[in-house]
Coordinates of C-alpha atoms in Angstrom, one line a residue:
X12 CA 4.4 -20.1 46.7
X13 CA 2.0 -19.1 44.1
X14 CA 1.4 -15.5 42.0
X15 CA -0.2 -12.7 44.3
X16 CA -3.1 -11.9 41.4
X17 CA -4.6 -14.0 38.8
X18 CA -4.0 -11.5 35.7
X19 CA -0.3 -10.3 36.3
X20 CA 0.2 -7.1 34.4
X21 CA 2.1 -6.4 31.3
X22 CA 5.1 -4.3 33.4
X23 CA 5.4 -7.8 35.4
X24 CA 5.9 -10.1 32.0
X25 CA 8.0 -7.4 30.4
X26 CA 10.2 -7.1 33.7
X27 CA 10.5 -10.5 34.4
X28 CA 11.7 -10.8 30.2
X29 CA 14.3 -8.4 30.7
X30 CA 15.7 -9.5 33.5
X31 CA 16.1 -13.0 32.5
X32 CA 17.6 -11.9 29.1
X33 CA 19.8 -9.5 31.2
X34 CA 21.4 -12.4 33.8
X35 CA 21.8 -14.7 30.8
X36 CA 24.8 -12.1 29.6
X37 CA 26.0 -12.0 33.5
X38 CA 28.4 -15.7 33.3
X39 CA 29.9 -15.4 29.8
X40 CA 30.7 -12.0 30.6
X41 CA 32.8 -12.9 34.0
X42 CA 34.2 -15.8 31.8
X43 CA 35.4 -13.0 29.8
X44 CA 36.9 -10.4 31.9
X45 CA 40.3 -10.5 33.2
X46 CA 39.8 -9.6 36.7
X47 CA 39.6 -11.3 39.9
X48 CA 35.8 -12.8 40.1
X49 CA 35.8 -11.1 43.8
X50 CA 37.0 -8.1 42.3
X51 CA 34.1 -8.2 39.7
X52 CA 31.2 -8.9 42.0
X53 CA 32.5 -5.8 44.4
X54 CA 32.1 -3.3 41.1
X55 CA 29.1 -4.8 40.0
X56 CA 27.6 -4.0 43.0
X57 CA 29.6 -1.1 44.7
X58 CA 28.9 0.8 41.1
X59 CA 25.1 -0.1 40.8
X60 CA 24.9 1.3 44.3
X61 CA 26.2 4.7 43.1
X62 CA 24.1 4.9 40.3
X63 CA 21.0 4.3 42.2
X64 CA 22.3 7.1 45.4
X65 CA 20.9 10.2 43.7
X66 CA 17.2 8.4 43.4
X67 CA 17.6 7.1 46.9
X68 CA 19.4 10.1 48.7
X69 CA 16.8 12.4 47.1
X70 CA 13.1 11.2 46.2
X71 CA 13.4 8.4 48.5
X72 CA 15.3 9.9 51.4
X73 CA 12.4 9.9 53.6
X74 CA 11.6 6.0 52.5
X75 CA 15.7 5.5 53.3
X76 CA 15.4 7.4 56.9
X77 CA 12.1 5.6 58.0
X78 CA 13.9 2.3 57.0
X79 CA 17.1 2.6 58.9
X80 CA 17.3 0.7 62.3
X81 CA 13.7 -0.7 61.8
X82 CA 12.6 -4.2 60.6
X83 CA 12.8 -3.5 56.7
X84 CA 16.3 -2.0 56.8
X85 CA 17.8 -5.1 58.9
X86 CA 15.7 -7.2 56.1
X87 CA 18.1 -5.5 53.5
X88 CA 20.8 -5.7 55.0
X89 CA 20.8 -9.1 55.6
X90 CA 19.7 -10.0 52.1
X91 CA 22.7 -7.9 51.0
X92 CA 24.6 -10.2 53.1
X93 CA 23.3 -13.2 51.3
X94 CA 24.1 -11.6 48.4
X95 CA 27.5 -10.9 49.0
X96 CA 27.9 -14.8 49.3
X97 CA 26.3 -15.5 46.2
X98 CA 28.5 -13.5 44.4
X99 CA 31.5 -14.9 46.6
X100 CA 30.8 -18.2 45.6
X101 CA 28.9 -18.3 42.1
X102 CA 31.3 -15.9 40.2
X103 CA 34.2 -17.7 41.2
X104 CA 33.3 -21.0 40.1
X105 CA 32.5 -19.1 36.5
X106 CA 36.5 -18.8 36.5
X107 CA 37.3 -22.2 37.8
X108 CA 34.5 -24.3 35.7
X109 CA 32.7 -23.5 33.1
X110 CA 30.1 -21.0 32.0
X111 CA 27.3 -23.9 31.1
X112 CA 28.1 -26.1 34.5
X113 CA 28.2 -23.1 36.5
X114 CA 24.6 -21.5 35.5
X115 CA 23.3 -25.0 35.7
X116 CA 24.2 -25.8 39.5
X117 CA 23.2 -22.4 40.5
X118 CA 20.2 -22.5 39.2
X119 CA 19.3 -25.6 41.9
X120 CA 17.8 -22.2 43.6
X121 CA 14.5 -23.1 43.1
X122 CA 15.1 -26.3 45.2
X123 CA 16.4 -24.5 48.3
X124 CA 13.6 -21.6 48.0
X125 CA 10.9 -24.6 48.1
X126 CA 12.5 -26.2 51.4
X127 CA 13.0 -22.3 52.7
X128 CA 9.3 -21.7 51.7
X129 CA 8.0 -24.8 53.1
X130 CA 9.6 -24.0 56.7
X131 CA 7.5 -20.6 56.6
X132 CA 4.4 -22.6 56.0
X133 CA 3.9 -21.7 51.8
X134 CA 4.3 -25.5 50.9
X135 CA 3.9 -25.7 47.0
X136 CA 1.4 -28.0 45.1
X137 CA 1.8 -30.8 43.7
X138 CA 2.4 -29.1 40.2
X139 CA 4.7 -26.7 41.9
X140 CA 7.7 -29.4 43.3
X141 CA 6.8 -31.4 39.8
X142 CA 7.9 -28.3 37.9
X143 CA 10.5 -27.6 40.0
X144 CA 12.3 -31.0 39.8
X145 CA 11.9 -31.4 36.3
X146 CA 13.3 -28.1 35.7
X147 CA 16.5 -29.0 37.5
X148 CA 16.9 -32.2 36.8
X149 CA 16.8 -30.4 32.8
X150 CA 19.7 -28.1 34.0
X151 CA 21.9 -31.3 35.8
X152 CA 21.3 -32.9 32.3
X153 CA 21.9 -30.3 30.3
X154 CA 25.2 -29.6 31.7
X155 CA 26.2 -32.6 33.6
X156 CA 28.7 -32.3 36.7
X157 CA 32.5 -31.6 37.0
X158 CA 33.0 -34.6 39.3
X159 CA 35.9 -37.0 38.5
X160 CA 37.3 -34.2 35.8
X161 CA 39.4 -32.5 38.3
X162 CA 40.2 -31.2 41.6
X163 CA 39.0 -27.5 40.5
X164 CA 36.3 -28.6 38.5
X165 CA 34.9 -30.2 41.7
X166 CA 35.7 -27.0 43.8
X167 CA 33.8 -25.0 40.8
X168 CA 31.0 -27.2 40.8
X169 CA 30.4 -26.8 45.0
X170 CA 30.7 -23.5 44.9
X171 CA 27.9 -22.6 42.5
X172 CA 26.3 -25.0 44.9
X173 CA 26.9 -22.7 48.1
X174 CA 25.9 -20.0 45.6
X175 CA 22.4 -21.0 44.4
X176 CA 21.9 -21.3 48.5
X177 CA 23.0 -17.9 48.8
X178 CA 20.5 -16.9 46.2
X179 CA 17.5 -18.5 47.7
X180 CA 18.0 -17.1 50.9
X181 CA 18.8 -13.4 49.6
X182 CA 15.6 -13.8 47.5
X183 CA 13.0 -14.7 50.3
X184 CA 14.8 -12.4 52.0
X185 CA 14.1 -10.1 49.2
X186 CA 10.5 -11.0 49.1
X187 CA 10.0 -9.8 53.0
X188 CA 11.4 -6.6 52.7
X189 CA 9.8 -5.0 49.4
X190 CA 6.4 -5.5 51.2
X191 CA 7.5 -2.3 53.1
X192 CA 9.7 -0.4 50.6
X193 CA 10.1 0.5 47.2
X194 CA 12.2 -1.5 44.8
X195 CA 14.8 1.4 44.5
X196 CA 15.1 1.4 48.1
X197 CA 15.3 -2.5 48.8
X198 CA 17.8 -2.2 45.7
X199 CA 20.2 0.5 47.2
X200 CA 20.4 -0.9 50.7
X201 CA 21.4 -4.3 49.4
X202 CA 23.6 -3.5 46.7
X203 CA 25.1 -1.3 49.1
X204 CA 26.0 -3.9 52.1
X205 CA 26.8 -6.2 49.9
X206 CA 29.5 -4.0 48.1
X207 CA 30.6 -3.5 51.4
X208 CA 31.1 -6.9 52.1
X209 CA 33.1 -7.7 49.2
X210 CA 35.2 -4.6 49.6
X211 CA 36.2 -6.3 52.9
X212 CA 36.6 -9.2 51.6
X213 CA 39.3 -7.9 48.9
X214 CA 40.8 -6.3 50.8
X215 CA 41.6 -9.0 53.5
X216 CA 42.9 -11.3 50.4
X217 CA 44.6 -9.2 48.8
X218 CA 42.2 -9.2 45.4
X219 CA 43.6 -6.3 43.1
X220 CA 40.4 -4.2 42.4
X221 CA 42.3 -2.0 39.8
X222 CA 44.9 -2.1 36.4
X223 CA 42.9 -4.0 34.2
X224 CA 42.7 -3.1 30.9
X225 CA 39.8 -1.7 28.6
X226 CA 38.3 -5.0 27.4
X227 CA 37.6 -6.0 31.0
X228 CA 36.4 -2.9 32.4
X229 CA 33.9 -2.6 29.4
X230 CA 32.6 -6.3 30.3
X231 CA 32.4 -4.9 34.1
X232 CA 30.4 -2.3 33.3
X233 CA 28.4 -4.5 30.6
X234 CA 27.4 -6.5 33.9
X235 CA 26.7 -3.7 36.2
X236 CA 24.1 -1.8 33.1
X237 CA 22.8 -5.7 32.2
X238 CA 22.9 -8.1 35.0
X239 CA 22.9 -5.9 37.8
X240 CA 20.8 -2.9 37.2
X241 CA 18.2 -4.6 34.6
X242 CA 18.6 -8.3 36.0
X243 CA 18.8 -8.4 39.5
X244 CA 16.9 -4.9 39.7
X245 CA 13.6 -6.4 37.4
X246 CA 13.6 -9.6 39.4
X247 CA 13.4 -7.1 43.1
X248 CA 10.6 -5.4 41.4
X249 CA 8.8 -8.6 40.1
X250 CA 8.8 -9.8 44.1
X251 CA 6.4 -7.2 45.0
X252 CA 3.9 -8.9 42.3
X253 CA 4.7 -12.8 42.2
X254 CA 6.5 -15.4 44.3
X255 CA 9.8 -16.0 45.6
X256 CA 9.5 -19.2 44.2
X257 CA 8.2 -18.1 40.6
X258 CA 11.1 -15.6 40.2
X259 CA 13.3 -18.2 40.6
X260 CA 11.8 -20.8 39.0
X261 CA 12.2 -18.2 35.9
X262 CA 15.6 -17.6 36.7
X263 CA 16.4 -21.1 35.2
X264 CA 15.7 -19.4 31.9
X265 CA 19.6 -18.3 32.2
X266 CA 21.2 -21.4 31.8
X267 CA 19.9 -22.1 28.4
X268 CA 20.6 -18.3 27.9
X269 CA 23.9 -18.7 29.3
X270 CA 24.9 -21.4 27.3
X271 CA 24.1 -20.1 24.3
X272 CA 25.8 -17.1 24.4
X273 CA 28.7 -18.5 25.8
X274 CA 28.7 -20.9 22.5
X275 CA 28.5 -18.1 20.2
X276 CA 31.0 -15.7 22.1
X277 CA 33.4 -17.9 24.1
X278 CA 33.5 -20.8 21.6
X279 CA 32.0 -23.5 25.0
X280 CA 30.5 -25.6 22.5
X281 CA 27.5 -27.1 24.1
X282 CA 27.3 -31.2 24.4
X283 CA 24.6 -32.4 21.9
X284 CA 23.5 -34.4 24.7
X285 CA 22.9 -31.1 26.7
X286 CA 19.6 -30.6 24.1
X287 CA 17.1 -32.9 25.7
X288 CA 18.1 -31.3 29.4
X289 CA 17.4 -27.7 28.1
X290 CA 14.1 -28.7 26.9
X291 CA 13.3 -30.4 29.9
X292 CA 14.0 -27.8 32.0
X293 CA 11.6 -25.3 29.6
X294 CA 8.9 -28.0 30.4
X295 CA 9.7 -27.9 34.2
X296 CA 9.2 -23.9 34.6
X297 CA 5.9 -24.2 32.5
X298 CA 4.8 -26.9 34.7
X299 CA 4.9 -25.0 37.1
X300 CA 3.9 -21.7 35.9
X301 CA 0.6 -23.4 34.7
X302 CA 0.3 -24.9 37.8
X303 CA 0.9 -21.8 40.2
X304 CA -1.7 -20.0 37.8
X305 CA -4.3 -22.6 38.6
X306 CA -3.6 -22.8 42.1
X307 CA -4.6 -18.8 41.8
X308 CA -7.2 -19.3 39.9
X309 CA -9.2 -21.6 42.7
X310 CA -8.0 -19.6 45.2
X311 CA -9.9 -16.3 43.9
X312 CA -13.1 -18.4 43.1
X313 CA -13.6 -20.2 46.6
X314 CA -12.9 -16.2 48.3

């Protein structure tokens, strides 16, 4: 549950930066597009996937060959699994809610990587599950909850539920694997299965995966270069240095980054009420940032 070192280098704070700057564009810009959001999450990924096969199918074809059919390749593929549902679940309530609710539910991660962390034995501090609640209870204030507004609103808001599940498991998941491979590697094989997935997926439903026009492919393609590639890609590399737990305690960090770009792009006005939540949920990630640092700290002096 806590950091792996106590001085984390400056490639880990400037990843971990540019990846939570990166997701933060992911939700306004699905908001934006007009495209199935089952359609979106399969180009996000299927196109990531291609950009990273020259790097993977040449300097790291050995690392590819020596993970297929063992333990660190079934790892990936089953983290690309729970990635698929992520996407399945999250990007769709984007369309069906809104941008602020849907970043703020899904960002419950943290809660479900403590209880999956806990039943491997990694039980946080005290510090640890304090930071973590006060971060989400920030987020539920911050955006409040859908219920009694409508029928969709309510199938929006349990779906970024299902989807911050998803997450937590594809991140520990995530965590296990890029002990034993590099973060291109872990990156391909998951981006690949899940691509797969949703290609399945929209094709069974009938999704249309083509004929949108220019405005929508350009936010695709904003999401694959941002979220994707720089997002989700800096967060795989900061698990081989920090926590499950820490990355996605940071990952909160998206819903005040959500909301504000969604304000100053998509017009979603944020409540004035929503204020106080935000900042609580700051508080809550240094909580237990501090707290996971200290934890390190004693840890090195009593070895």
């Amino acid at each position: 549950m806590n950091m792996r070192s106590p001085g984390q280098p400056a490639s880990l704070i400037l990843a971990l930066t540019v990846a939570v700057l990166a997701v933060s564009s992911s939700a306004p810009l699905i908001a934006f597009a007009a495209a199935p959001a089952l359609a979106i999450a399969f180009w996000r990924n299927s196109l990531a996937a291609l950009v990273l096969t020259p790097i993977t199918l040449g300097p790291r074809r050995a690392e590819v060959r020596r993970a297929a059919g063992g333990p660190a390749g079934i790892l990936c593929v089953l983290a690309g699994l729970a990635l698929a549902l992520h996407f399945a679940t999250w990007m769709p309530s984007v369309q069906l809610g809104s941008v602020a609710t849907a970043t703020a539910l899904v960002a419950t991660q943290p809660v479900w990587q403590g209880l999956i962390a806990a039943v491997q034995g990694r039980r946080p501090s005290v510090a640890g599950w304090t930071g973590i609640g006060l971060a989400v209870a920030g987020a539920a204030w911050a955006t409040g909850a859908d219920v009694g507004v409508s029928g969709q609103a309510v199938l929006a808001d349990v779906l970024a539920l299902l989807g911050a599940v998803a997450a937590a498991v594809y991140t520990a998941l995530g965590e296990r694997a890029r002990i034993r491979l590099s973060t291109t590697t872990y990156t391909w094989i998951c981006y690949g299965t899940c691509a797969v997935v949703l290609l399945a997926v929209c094709l069974l439903f009938g999704v249309d995966l083509t004929g949108y026009d220019g405005r929508t492919w350009a936010a695709i393609l904003a999401i694959v270069a941002g979220a994707q590639l720089l997002g989700h890609s800096m967060f795989n590399y900061a698990l081989q240095h920090t926590s499950a737990t820490t990355v996605s305690v940071l990952i909160l960090l998206e819903v005040p980054g959500a909301a504000l770009l969604a304000w100053w792009w998509l017009g979603q006005v944020p409540r004035a009420g929503s204020l106080p939540g935000l900042a609580l949920l700051l508080t809550g990630v240094a909580v237990f940032l501090v707290g996971a640092a200290r934890a390190v700290r004693t840890e090195s002096l009593s070895s």
